């Protein structure tokens, strides 16, 4: 099940979002005692499929399991036209980013997005644009 969830992340990066969503569901079924990171990983295909409400419900189970989850939450809220929640999640992303990535240093403008795109190398340009748009709408670009 853990391997399936890791493959989920890879399939998202390759642009195979529906397959990634299916793999995540299978991993949840196979391992009902999964770690919190499963929720974070399962958030990404839902976001990429523009199922923003579903992505937010998934991420809410463990919003800090991965640093970038709060960024996807901010982007999802922004894409739904909910700027207050988007700003709140953007602030939470920056808090986690300072703590876990820059180790106390204030991030440069746009640094969280650059980092996210570096650790999530999307094969399809449209996926990169989608993430950039969500981050921009959330005030993180």
XYZ file of N, CA and C in Angstrom:
423
model
N 0.828 -1.192 0.000
C 0.000 0.000 0.000
C 0.879 1.265 0.000
N 1.943 1.241 0.807
C 2.835 2.406 0.832
C 3.441 2.652 -0.551
N 3.841 1.580 -1.233
C 4.400 1.738 -2.578
C 3.362 2.335 -3.533
N 2.113 1.895 -3.419
C 1.066 2.457 -4.279
C 0.909 3.951 -4.034
N 0.989 4.358 -2.779
C 0.826 5.780 -2.491
C 2.019 6.576 -3.020
N 3.213 6.009 -2.947
C 4.375 6.676 -3.557
C 4.197 6.768 -5.076
N 3.685 5.694 -5.683
C 3.446 5.706 -7.125
C 2.399 6.762 -7.468
N 1.422 6.967 -6.584
C 0.420 8.011 -6.780
C 1.090 9.347 -7.042
N 2.077 9.681 -6.222
C 2.780 10.956 -6.382
C 3.501 11.014 -7.733
N 4.135 9.925 -8.111
C 4.816 9.888 -9.400
C 3.854 10.029 -10.567
N 2.717 9.370 -10.475
C 1.724 9.455 -11.553
C 1.167 10.869 -11.671
N 1.009 11.568 -10.556
C 0.588 12.972 -10.616
C 1.625 13.780 -11.385
N 2.894 13.571 -11.074
C 3.949 14.319 -11.751
C 4.011 13.989 -13.242
N 3.600 12.787 -13.611
C 3.587 12.388 -15.021
C 2.320 12.836 -15.746
N 1.369 13.388 -15.004
C 0.138 13.868 -15.621
C -0.966 12.831 -15.698
N -0.796 11.705 -15.044
C -1.791 10.631 -15.056
C -2.658 10.741 -13.800
N -3.453 11.793 -13.748
C -4.154 12.152 -12.520
C -5.265 11.191 -12.132
N -6.028 10.719 -13.093
C -7.115 9.784 -12.759
C -6.537 8.467 -12.246
N -5.498 7.975 -12.882
C -4.846 6.752 -12.402
C -4.275 6.980 -10.999
N -3.687 8.135 -10.783
C -3.143 8.454 -9.452
C -4.248 8.437 -8.400
N -5.392 8.993 -8.729
C -6.515 8.998 -7.791
C -6.950 7.568 -7.472
N -7.033 6.729 -8.492
C -7.426 5.329 -8.301
C -6.408 4.579 -7.445
N -5.124 4.810 -7.683
C -4.083 4.155 -6.889
C -4.168 4.575 -5.421
N -4.442 5.859 -5.190
C -4.577 6.342 -3.819
C -5.747 5.656 -3.122
N -6.860 5.538 -3.804
C -8.022 4.859 -3.209
C -7.685 3.410 -2.870
N -6.968 2.745 -3.753
C -6.565 1.356 -3.503
C -5.650 1.275 -2.291
N -4.698 2.197 -2.194
C -3.777 2.198 -1.054
C -4.532 2.380 0.259
N -5.500 3.280 0.288
C -6.315 3.469 1.495
C -7.042 2.169 1.859
N -7.591 1.494 0.862
C -8.318 0.244 1.118
C -7.386 -0.842 1.643
N -6.200 -0.935 1.064
C -5.263 -1.993 1.448
C -4.646 -1.764 2.831
N -4.534 -0.507 3.230
C -3.891 -0.201 4.509
C -4.748 0.778 5.316
N -5.754 0.272 6.013
C -6.608 1.172 6.801
C -5.881 1.808 7.987
N -4.716 1.330 8.313
C -3.924 1.905 9.409
C -2.758 2.730 8.875
N -2.973 3.368 7.760
C -1.960 4.147 7.059
C -1.510 5.354 7.879
N -0.370 5.887 7.499
C 0.124 7.125 8.100
C -0.600 8.339 7.545
N -0.437 9.455 8.228
C -1.086 10.693 7.803
C -0.662 11.140 6.411
N 0.556 10.789 6.010
C 1.050 11.243 4.719
C 0.197 10.725 3.563
N -0.564 9.645 3.777
C -1.461 9.153 2.729
C -2.452 10.249 2.327
N -2.988 10.953 3.323
C -3.958 12.002 3.030
C -3.338 13.099 2.169
N -2.133 13.483 2.524
C -1.453 14.526 1.750
C -1.221 14.067 0.310
N -0.700 12.857 0.162
C -0.419 12.348 -1.183
C -1.694 12.228 -2.017
N -2.790 11.837 -1.408
C -4.053 11.670 -2.128
C -4.695 13.006 -2.485
N -4.240 14.078 -1.870
C -4.754 15.415 -2.169
C -4.338 15.860 -3.569
N -3.126 15.540 -3.983
C -2.556 16.087 -5.203
C -3.294 15.680 -6.476
N -3.653 14.390 -6.658
C -4.410 14.096 -7.889
C -5.774 14.781 -7.905
N -6.392 14.914 -6.749
C -7.695 15.590 -6.703
C -7.558 17.052 -7.102
N -6.509 17.711 -6.619
C -6.279 19.098 -7.022
C -6.071 19.176 -8.529
N -5.233 18.307 -9.049
C -4.909 18.368 -10.478
C -6.127 18.044 -11.352
N -7.062 17.258 -10.822
C -8.298 16.953 -11.533
C -9.341 18.064 -11.366
N -8.943 19.145 -10.694
C -9.803 20.300 -10.426
C -10.993 19.928 -9.541
N -10.805 18.923 -8.728
C -11.803 18.531 -7.734
C -11.381 19.185 -6.419
N -11.476 20.486 -6.387
C -10.907 21.271 -5.291
C -11.564 20.983 -3.941
N -12.876 20.857 -3.909
C -13.552 20.548 -2.635
C -13.089 19.197 -2.104
N -12.989 18.198 -2.981
C -12.512 16.879 -2.573
C -11.064 16.952 -2.086
N -10.252 17.718 -2.786
C -8.849 17.876 -2.375
C -8.771 18.493 -0.989
N -9.594 19.493 -0.732
C -9.583 20.145 0.582
C -10.058 19.208 1.678
N -11.074 18.404 1.396
C -11.541 17.430 2.393
C -10.445 16.425 2.706
N -9.751 15.969 1.679
C -8.668 15.002 1.880
C -7.533 15.621 2.700
N -7.122 16.811 2.301
C -5.998 17.481 2.970
C -6.314 17.821 4.418
N -7.573 18.083 4.725
C -7.961 18.480 6.084
C -7.657 17.402 7.109
N -7.533 16.156 6.677
C -7.210 15.070 7.605
C -5.792 15.197 8.165
N -4.886 15.754 7.377
C -3.484 15.870 7.798
C -2.807 16.984 7.007
N -3.202 18.236 7.247
C -2.708 19.342 6.418
C -1.214 19.609 6.546
N -0.585 19.082 7.581
C 0.843 19.329 7.766
C 1.688 18.073 7.590
N 1.101 17.033 7.016
C 1.853 15.796 6.805
C 2.998 15.998 5.817
N 2.802 16.886 4.841
C 3.842 17.269 3.894
C 3.827 18.791 3.815
N 4.977 19.382 3.652
C 5.068 20.845 3.641
C 4.188 21.454 2.555
N 4.190 20.869 1.369
C 3.482 21.484 0.248
C 1.966 21.320 0.289
N 1.450 20.505 1.206
C -0.003 20.313 1.279
C -0.729 21.622 1.529
N -0.206 22.457 2.421
C -0.855 23.752 2.683
C -0.860 24.626 1.434
N 0.157 24.510 0.591
C 0.178 25.265 -0.656
C -0.927 24.818 -1.596
N -1.122 23.492 -1.703
C -2.211 22.990 -2.534
C -3.558 23.386 -1.944
N -3.651 23.442 -0.624
C -4.903 23.884 0.004
C -5.163 25.358 -0.312
N -4.125 26.184 -0.195
C -4.282 27.613 -0.513
C -4.711 27.778 -1.964
N -4.076 27.034 -2.853
C -4.407 27.124 -4.275
C -5.838 26.652 -4.532
N -6.255 25.587 -3.876
C -7.613 25.071 -4.064
C -8.648 26.097 -3.594
N -8.422 26.673 -2.422
C -9.347 27.705 -1.947
C -9.391 28.882 -2.914
N -8.231 29.274 -3.414
C -8.178 30.396 -4.350
C -8.929 30.070 -5.637
N -8.773 28.860 -6.137
C -9.459 28.465 -7.364
C -10.973 28.408 -7.155
N -11.385 28.183 -5.921
C -12.816 28.161 -5.598
C -13.373 29.559 -5.320
N -12.491 30.563 -5.390
C -12.941 31.931 -5.127
C -13.162 32.202 -3.650
N -12.357 31.592 -2.813
C -12.468 31.770 -1.362
C -11.159 32.376 -0.836
N -10.954 33.672 -1.063
C -9.666 34.310 -0.767
C -9.290 34.318 0.710
N -10.242 34.427 1.609
C -9.897 34.443 3.039
C -9.244 33.127 3.447
N -9.859 32.004 3.055
C -9.298 30.696 3.388
C -7.978 30.471 2.654
N -7.884 30.978 1.425
C -6.638 30.844 0.665
C -5.503 31.560 1.381
N -5.767 32.788 1.856
C -4.727 33.538 2.577
C -4.322 32.829 3.867
N -5.308 32.290 4.579
C -5.016 31.575 5.824
C -4.099 30.384 5.561
N -4.414 29.611 4.525
C -3.573 28.454 4.200
C -2.204 28.889 3.683
N -2.160 29.993 2.952
C -0.873 30.510 2.474
C 0.021 30.874 3.659
N -0.561 31.497 4.670
C 0.217 31.843 5.873
C 0.714 30.591 6.581
N -0.141 29.584 6.658
C 0.257 28.325 7.300
C 1.362 27.637 6.501
N 1.275 27.720 5.163
C 2.351 27.183 4.323
C 3.662 27.884 4.645
N 3.622 29.217 4.706
C 4.851 29.976 4.968
C 5.427 29.642 6.342
N 4.578 29.433 7.336
C 5.060 29.035 8.671
C 5.812 27.705 8.588
N 5.193 26.717 7.955
C 5.839 25.412 7.812
C 7.085 25.477 6.958
N 7.048 26.294 5.924
C 8.196 26.455 5.039
C 9.379 27.036 5.805
N 9.112 28.068 6.609
C 10.187 28.667 7.431
C 10.751 27.643 8.411
N 9.886 26.838 8.987
C 10.312 25.875 10.007
C 11.054 24.680 9.388
N 10.549 24.140 8.281
C 11.066 22.868 7.772
C 11.971 22.978 6.548
N 11.886 24.091 5.824
C 12.662 24.207 4.582
C 13.761 25.260 4.702
N 13.433 26.447 5.171
C 14.454 27.503 5.261
C 15.036 27.616 6.665
N 14.549 26.798 7.597
C 15.074 26.721 8.965
C 15.190 28.090 9.633
N 14.069 28.828 9.577
C 13.985 30.103 10.259
C 14.174 31.314 9.366
N 14.779 31.124 8.220
C 14.983 32.247 7.296
C 13.655 32.590 6.627
N 13.403 33.876 6.463
C 12.196 34.326 5.760
C 12.319 33.946 4.278
N 11.337 33.251 3.725
C 11.426 32.880 2.305
C 11.400 34.106 1.403
N 12.117 34.024 0.309
C 12.085 35.077 -0.700
C 10.716 35.049 -1.382
N 10.289 36.156 -1.958
C 9.015 36.148 -2.688
C 9.018 35.071 -3.775
N 7.989 34.250 -3.793
C 7.872 33.187 -4.783
C 8.682 31.936 -4.479
N 9.479 31.948 -3.432
C 10.329 30.798 -3.133
C 9.533 29.520 -2.856
N 8.440 29.591 -2.091
C 7.693 28.344 -1.868
C 7.197 27.707 -3.160
N 6.744 28.506 -4.117
C 6.291 27.956 -5.395
C 7.460 27.355 -6.164
N 8.578 28.057 -6.213
C 9.756 27.514 -6.915
C 10.174 26.189 -6.282
N 10.175 26.130 -4.960
C 10.542 24.900 -4.249
C 9.562 23.785 -4.588
N 8.255 24.092 -4.526
C 7.245 23.072 -4.801
C 7.407 22.513 -6.214
N 7.657 23.374 -7.181
C 7.825 22.905 -8.556
C 9.135 22.142 -8.733
N 10.109 22.419 -7.886
C 11.366 21.672 -7.938
C 11.182 20.259 -7.379
N 10.475 20.131 -6.268
C 10.310 18.811 -5.653
C 9.155 18.035 -6.287
N 8.333 18.706 -7.087
C 7.250 18.072 -7.838
C 7.435 18.425 -9.312
N 8.371 17.785 -9.985
C 8.636 18.155 -11.386
C 7.535 17.621 -12.308
N 6.578 18.471 -12.621
C 5.464 18.070 -13.466
C 5.923 17.940 -14.919
N 5.596 16.831 -15.521
C 5.992 16.571 -16.899
C 5.223 17.447 -17.879
N 3.951 17.678 -17.575
C 3.102 18.438 -18.490
C 3.092 19.916 -18.121
N 3.337 20.745 -19.107
C 3.354 22.191 -18.878
C 2.014 22.683 -18.348
N 0.919 22.086 -18.798
C -0.400 22.524 -18.314
C -0.545 22.282 -16.813
N 0.084 21.236 -16.296
C 0.027 20.979 -14.850
C 0.827 22.031 -14.085
N 1.983 22.380 -14.619
C 2.785 23.439 -13.999
C 2.009 24.751 -14.021
N 1.377 25.070 -15.144
C 0.556 26.294 -15.239
C -0.591 26.273 -14.231
N -1.225 25.127 -14.079
C -2.343 24.982 -13.148
C -1.892 25.305 -11.716
N -0.773 24.733 -11.312
C -0.249 24.983 -9.965
C 0.160 26.449 -9.828
N 0.846 26.980 -10.826
C 1.243 28.399 -10.790
C 0.027 29.314 -10.656
N -1.026 29.004 -11.416
C -2.227 29.830 -11.349
C -2.844 29.793 -9.949
N -2.954 28.597 -9.372
C -3.508 28.483 -8.027
C -2.682 29.228 -7.007
N -1.366 29.109 -7.090
C -0.487 29.820 -6.162
C -0.592 31.330 -6.366
N -0.670 31.767 -7.616
C -0.802 33.206 -7.891
C -2.095 33.744 -7.301
N -3.193 33.036 -7.505
C -4.471 33.470 -6.960
C -4.459 33.504 -5.441
N -3.635 32.620 -4.841
C -3.529 32.579 -3.378
C -2.503 33.573 -2.845
N -1.848 34.329 -3.747
C -0.862 35.314 -3.327
C 0.502 34.740 -3.012
N 0.790 33.548 -3.562
C 2.051 32.879 -3.257
C 3.034 32.855 -4.425
N 2.687 33.512 -5.529
C 3.592 33.464 -6.691
C 4.432 34.707 -6.759
